[in-house]
mmCIF file of C-alpha atoms and ligand atoms in Angstrom:
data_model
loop_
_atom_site.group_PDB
_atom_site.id
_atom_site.type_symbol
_atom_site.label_atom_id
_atom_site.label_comp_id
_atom_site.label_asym_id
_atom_site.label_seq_id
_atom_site.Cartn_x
_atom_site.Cartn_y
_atom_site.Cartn_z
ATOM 1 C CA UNK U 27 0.000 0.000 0.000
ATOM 2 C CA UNK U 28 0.991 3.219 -0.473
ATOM 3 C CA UNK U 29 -0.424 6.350 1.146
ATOM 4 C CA UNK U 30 -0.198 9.950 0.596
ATOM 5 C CA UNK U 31 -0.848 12.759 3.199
ATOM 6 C CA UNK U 32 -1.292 16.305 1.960
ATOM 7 C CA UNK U 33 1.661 16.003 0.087
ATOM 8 C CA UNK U 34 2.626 18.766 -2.130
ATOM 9 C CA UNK U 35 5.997 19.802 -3.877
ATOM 10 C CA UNK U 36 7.069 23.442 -5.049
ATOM 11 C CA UNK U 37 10.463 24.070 -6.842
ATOM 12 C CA UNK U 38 12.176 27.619 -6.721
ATOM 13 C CA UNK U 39 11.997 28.762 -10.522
ATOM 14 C CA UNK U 40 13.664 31.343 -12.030
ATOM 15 C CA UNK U 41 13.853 33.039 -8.163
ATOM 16 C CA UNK U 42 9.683 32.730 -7.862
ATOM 17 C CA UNK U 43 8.248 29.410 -6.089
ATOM 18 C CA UNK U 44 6.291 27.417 -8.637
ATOM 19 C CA UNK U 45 4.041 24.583 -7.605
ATOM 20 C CA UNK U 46 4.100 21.320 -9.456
ATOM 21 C CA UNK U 47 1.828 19.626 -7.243
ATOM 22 C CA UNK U 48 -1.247 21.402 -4.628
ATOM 23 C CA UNK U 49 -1.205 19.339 -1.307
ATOM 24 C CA UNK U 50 -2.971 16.420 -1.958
ATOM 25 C CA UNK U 51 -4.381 12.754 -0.375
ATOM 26 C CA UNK U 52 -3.928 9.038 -2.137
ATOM 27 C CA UNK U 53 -4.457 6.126 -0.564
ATOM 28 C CA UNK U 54 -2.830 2.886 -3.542
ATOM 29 C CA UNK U 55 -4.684 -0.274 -1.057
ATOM 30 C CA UNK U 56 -1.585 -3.478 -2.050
ATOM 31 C CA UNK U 57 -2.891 -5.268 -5.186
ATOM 32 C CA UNK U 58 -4.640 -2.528 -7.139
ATOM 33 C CA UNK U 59 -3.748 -1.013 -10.298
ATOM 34 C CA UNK U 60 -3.859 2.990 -10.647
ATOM 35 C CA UNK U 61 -3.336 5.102 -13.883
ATOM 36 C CA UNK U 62 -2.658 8.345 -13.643
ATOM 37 C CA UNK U 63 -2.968 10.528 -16.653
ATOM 38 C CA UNK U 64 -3.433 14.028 -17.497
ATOM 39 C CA UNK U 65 -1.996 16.514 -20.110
ATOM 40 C CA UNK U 66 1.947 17.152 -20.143
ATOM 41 C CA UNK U 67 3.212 19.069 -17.193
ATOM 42 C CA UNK U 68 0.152 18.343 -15.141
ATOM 43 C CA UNK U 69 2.386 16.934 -12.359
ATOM 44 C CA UNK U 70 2.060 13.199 -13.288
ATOM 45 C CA UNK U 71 6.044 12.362 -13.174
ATOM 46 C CA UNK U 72 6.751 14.635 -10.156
ATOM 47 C CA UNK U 73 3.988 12.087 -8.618
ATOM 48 C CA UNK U 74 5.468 8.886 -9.336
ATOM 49 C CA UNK U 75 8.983 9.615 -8.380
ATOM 50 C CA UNK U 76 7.364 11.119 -4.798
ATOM 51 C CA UNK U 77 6.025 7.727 -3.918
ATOM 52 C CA UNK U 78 9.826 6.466 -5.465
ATOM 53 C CA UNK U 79 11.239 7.962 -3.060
ATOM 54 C CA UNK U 80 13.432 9.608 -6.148
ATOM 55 C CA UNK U 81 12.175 13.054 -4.584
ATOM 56 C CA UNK U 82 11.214 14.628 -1.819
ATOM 57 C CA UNK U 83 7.527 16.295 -1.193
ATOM 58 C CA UNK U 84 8.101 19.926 0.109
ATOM 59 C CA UNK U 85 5.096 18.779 2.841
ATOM 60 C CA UNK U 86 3.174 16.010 3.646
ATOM 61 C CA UNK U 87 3.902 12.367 4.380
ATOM 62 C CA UNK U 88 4.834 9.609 2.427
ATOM 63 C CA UNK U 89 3.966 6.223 3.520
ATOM 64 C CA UNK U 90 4.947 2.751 1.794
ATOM 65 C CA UNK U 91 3.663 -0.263 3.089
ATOM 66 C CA UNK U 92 3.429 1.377 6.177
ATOM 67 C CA UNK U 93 7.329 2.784 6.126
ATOM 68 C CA UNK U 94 7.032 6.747 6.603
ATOM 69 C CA UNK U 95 9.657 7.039 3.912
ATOM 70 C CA UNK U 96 9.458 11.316 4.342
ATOM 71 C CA UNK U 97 11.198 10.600 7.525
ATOM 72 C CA UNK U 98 13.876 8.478 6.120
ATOM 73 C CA UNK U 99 17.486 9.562 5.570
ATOM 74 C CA UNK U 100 18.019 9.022 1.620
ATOM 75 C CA UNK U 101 20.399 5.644 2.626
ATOM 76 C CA UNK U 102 17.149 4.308 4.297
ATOM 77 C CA UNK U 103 14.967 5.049 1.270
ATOM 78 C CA UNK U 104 17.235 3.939 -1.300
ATOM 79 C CA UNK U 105 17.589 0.773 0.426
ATOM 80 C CA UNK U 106 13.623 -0.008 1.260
ATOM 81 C CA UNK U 107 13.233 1.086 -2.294
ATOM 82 C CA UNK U 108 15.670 -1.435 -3.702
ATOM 83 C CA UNK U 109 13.306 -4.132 -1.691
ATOM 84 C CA UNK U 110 9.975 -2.949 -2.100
ATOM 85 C CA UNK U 111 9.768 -0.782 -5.619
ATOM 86 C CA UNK U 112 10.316 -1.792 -9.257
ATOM 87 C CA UNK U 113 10.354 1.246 -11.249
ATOM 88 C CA UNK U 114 9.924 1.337 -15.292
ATOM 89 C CA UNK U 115 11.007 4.385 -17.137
ATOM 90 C CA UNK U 116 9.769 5.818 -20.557
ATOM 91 C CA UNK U 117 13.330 5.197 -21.932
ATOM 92 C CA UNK U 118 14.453 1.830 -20.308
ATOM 93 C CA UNK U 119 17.639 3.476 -18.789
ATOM 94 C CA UNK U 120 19.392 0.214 -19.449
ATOM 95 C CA UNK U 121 23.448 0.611 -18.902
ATOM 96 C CA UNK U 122 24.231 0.117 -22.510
ATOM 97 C CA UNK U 123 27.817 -1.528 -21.571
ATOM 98 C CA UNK U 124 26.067 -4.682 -19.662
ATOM 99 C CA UNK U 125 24.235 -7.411 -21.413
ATOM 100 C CA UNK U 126 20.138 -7.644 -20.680
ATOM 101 C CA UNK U 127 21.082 -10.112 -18.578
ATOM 102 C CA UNK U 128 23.192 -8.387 -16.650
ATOM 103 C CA UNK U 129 21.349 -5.404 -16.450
ATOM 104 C CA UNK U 130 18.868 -7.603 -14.784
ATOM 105 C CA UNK U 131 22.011 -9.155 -12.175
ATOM 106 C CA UNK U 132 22.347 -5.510 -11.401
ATOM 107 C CA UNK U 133 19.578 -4.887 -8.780
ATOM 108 C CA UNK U 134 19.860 -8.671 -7.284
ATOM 109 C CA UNK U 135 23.638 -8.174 -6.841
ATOM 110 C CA UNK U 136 23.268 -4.924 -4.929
ATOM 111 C CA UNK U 137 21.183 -6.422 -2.333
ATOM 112 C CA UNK U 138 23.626 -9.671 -2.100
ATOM 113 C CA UNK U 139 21.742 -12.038 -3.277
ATOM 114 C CA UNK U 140 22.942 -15.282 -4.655
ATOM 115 C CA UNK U 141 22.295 -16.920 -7.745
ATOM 116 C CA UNK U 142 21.834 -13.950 -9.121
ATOM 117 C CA UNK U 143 22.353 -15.166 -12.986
ATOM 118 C CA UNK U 144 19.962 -17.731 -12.475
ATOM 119 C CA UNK U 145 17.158 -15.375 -11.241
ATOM 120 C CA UNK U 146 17.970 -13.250 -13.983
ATOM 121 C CA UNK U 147 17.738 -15.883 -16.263
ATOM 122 C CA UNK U 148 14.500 -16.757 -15.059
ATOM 123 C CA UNK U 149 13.437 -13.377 -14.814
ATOM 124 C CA UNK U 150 14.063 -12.904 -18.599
ATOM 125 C CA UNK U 151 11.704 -16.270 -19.140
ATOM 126 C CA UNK U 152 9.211 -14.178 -17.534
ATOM 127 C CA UNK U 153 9.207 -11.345 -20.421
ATOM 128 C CA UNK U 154 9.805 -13.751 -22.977
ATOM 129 C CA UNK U 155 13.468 -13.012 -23.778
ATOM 130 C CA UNK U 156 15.302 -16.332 -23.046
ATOM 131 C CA UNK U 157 16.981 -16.318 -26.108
ATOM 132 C CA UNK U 158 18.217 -12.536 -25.664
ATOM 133 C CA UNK U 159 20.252 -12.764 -22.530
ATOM 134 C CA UNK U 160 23.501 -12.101 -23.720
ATOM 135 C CA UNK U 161 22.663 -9.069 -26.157
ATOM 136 C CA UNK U 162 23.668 -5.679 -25.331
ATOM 137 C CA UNK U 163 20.854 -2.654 -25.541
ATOM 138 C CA UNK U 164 21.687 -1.704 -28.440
ATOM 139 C CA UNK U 165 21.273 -5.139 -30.051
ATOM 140 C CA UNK U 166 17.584 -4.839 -29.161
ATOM 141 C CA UNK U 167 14.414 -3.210 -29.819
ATOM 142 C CA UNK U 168 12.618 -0.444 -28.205
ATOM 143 C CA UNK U 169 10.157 -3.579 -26.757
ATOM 144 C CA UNK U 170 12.599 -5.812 -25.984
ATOM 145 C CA UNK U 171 14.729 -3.022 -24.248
ATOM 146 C CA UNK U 172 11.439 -2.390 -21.967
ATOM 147 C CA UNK U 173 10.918 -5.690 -21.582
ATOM 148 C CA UNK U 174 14.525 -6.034 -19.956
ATOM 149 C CA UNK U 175 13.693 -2.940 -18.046
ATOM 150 C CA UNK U 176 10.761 -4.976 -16.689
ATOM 151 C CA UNK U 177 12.464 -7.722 -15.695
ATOM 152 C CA UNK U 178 15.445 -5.731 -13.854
ATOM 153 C CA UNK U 179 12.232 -3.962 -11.955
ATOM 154 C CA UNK U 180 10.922 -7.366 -10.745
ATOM 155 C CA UNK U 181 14.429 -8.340 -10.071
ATOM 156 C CA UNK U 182 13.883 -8.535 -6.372
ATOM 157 C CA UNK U 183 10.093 -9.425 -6.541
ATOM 158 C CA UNK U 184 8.928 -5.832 -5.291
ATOM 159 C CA UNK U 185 5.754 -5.640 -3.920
ATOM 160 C CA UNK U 186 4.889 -2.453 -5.650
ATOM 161 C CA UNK U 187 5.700 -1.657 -9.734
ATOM 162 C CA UNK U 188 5.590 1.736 -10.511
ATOM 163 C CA UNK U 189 5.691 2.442 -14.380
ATOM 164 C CA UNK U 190 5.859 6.298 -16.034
ATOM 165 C CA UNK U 191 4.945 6.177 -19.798
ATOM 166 C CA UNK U 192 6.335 2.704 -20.369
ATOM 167 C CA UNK U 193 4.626 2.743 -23.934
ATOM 168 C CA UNK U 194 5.738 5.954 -24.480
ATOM 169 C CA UNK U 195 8.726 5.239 -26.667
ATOM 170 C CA UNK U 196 6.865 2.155 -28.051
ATOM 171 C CA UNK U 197 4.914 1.120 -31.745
ATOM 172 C CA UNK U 198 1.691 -0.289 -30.724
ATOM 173 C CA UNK U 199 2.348 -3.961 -31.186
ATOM 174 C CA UNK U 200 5.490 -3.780 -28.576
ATOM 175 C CA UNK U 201 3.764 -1.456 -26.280
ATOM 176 C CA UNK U 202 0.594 -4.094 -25.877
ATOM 177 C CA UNK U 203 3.409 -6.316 -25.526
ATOM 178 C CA UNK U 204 4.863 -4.465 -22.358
ATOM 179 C CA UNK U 205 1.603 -3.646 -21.267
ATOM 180 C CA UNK U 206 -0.147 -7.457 -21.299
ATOM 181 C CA UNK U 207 2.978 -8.177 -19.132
ATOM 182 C CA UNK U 208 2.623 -5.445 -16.972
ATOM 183 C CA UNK U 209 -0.763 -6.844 -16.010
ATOM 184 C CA UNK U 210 0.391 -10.590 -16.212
ATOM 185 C CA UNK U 211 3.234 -9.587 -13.616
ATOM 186 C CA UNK U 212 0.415 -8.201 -11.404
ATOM 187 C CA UNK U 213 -2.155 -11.082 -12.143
ATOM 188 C CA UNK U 214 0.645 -13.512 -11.006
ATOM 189 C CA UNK U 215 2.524 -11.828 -8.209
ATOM 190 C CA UNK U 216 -0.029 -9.384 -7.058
ATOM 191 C CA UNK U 217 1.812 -6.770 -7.225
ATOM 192 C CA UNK U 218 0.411 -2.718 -6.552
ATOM 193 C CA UNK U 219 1.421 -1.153 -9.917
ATOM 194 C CA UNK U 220 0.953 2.492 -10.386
ATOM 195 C CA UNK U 221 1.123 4.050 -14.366
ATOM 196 C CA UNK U 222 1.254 6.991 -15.548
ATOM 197 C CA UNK U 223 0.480 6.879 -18.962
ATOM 198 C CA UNK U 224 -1.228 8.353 -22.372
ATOM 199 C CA UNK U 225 -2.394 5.454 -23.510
ATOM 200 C CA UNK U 226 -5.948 5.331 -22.894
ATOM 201 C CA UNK U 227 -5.675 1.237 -23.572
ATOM 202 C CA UNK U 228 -3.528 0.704 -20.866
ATOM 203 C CA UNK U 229 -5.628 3.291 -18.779
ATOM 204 C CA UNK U 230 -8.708 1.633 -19.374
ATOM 205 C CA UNK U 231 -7.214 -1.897 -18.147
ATOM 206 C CA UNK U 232 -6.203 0.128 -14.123
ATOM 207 C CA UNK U 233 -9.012 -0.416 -11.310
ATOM 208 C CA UNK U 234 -8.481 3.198 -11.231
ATOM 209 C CA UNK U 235 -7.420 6.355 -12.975
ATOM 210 C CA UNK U 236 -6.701 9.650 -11.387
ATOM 211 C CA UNK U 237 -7.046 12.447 -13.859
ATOM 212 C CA UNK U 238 -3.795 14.989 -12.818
ATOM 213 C CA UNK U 239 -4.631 18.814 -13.869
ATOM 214 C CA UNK U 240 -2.010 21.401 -13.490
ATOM 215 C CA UNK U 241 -0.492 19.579 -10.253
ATOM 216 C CA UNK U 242 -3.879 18.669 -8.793
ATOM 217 C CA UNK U 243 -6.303 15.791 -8.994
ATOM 218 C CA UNK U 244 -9.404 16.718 -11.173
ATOM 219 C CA UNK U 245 -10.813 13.684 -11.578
ATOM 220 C CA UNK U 246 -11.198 10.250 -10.073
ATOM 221 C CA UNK U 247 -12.546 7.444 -12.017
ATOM 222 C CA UNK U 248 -12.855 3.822 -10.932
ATOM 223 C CA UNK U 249 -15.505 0.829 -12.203
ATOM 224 C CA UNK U 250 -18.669 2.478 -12.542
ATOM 225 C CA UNK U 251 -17.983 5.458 -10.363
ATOM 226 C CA UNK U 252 -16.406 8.853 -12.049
ATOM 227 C CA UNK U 253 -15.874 11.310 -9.135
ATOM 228 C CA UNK U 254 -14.757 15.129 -9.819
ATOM 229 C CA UNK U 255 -12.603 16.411 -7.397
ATOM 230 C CA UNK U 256 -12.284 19.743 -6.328
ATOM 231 C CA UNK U 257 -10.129 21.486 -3.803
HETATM 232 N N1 ADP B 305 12.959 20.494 -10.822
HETATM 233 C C1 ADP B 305 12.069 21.233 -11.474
HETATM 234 N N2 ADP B 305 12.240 22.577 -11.584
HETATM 235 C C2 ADP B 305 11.345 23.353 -12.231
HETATM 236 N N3 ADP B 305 10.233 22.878 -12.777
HETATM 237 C C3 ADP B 305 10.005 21.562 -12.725
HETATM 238 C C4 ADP B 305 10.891 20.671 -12.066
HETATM 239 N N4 ADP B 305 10.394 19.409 -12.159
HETATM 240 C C5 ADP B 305 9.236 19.528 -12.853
HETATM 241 N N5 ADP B 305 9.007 20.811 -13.183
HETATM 242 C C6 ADP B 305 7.816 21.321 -13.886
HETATM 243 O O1 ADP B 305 6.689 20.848 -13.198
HETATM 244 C C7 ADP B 305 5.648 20.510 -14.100
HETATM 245 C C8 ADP B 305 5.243 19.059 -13.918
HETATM 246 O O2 ADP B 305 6.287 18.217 -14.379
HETATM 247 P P1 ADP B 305 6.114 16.652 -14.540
HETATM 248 O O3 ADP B 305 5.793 16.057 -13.210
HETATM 249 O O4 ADP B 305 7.319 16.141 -15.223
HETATM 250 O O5 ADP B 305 4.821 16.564 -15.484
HETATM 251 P P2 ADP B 305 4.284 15.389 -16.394
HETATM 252 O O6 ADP B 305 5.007 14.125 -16.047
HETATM 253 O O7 ADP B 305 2.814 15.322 -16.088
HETATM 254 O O8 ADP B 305 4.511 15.810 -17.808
HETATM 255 C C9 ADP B 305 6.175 20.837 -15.478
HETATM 256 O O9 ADP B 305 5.709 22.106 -15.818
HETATM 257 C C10 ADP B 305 7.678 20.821 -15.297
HETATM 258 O O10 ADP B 305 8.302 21.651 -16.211
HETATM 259 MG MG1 MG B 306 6.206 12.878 -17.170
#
């Protein structure tokens, strides 16, 4: 689960404050799936990489499964992070110099764990890339490169998946490709997996979508309830 508490985050710009996001609640119960979408610059990204950890709110409270990570030092959140949160980025952000499966080692290897290669191997099984292991980033496509990012998220079996834009960079065939495992990975392992996303397919498939409007949210929509929030 992951909970947020009149969070809110403001960046100095240009020597005047500018607020990204107004202070806001979310409650993300373990298990569901959550798209949030909105126009660019609405906030959606800042969002994501609060509940991360990849940034701090500039008030409110941040809790993941039931961790108060706003009152971590960054050490303890990168660590809980590592254990708990798979994160998927628009552009992969594979290290190009490692193999996929390798890139995949990566996050096991930090943590210590053992057999490492063979959980990567396995993990690669999982996205359907068996035969790809030992091919560099640049031997693959934009799907298969998101499909090894996928795999190096799940790398220590988080709990909670958090995707921005993972079709973003994709055709249409690969991105239904990331996104049927994206659900598959949450079928199977139950995992909490918040999107952000423009694709209104992949939207459409979340328990919920939150509709993000110049840093606030304007509109909440879940199965057969569409709720407009103001504040
Ligand atoms: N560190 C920053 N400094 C100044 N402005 C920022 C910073 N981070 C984000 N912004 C601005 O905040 C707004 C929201 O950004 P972002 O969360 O990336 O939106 P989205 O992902 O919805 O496109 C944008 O207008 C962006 O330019
Ligand atoms: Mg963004």
């Amino acid at each position: 689960m992951i909970e947020l508490r009149a969070v809110s985050k403001t960046v100095m710009s240009g020597g005047d404050p500018l607020v990204i996001l107004h202070p806001l609640d979310l409650i993300v119960p373990a298990g569901q799936t959550i798209a949030i979408v909105g126009p660019s610059g609405s906030g959606k990204s800042t969002l994501l990489g609060l509940m991360a950890g990849l940034d701090e709110p500039t008030t409110g409270d941040i809790i993941v499964d039931g961790t108060e990570i706003t009152a971590m030092s960054e050490d303890a959140v990168a660590r809980l992070r590592g254990e708990k949160i798979g994160f998927v980025f628009q552009f992969f952000h594979l290290m190009p110099s490692l193999t996929a499966l390798e890139n995949v080692m990566v996050p096991i290897e930090l943590r210590g764990g053992r057999d490492a290669a063979e959980r990567g191997r396995a993990l690669l099984g999982e996205v359907g890339l068996t035969g790809r292991a030992h091919h560099y980033p640049s031997q693959l496509s934009g799907g298969e490169q998101q499909r090894v990012a996928l795999a190096r998220a799940l790398a220590n079996d988080p709990p909670i998946l958090l995707a921005d834009e993972p079709t973003g960079n994709l055709d249409t065939e690969n991105g239904r490709h990331v996104i049927d495992l994206l659900f598959a990975v949450h079928d199977r392992r139950d995992t909490t997996l918040v999107l952000v996303t423009h694709d209104v397919e992949l939207a459409e498939r979340a328990d919920v979508r939150l509709h993000l409007r110049d840093g606030r949210i304007a509109r909440r929509e879940e199965a057969g309830r569409s709720v407009a929030v103001t504040g």
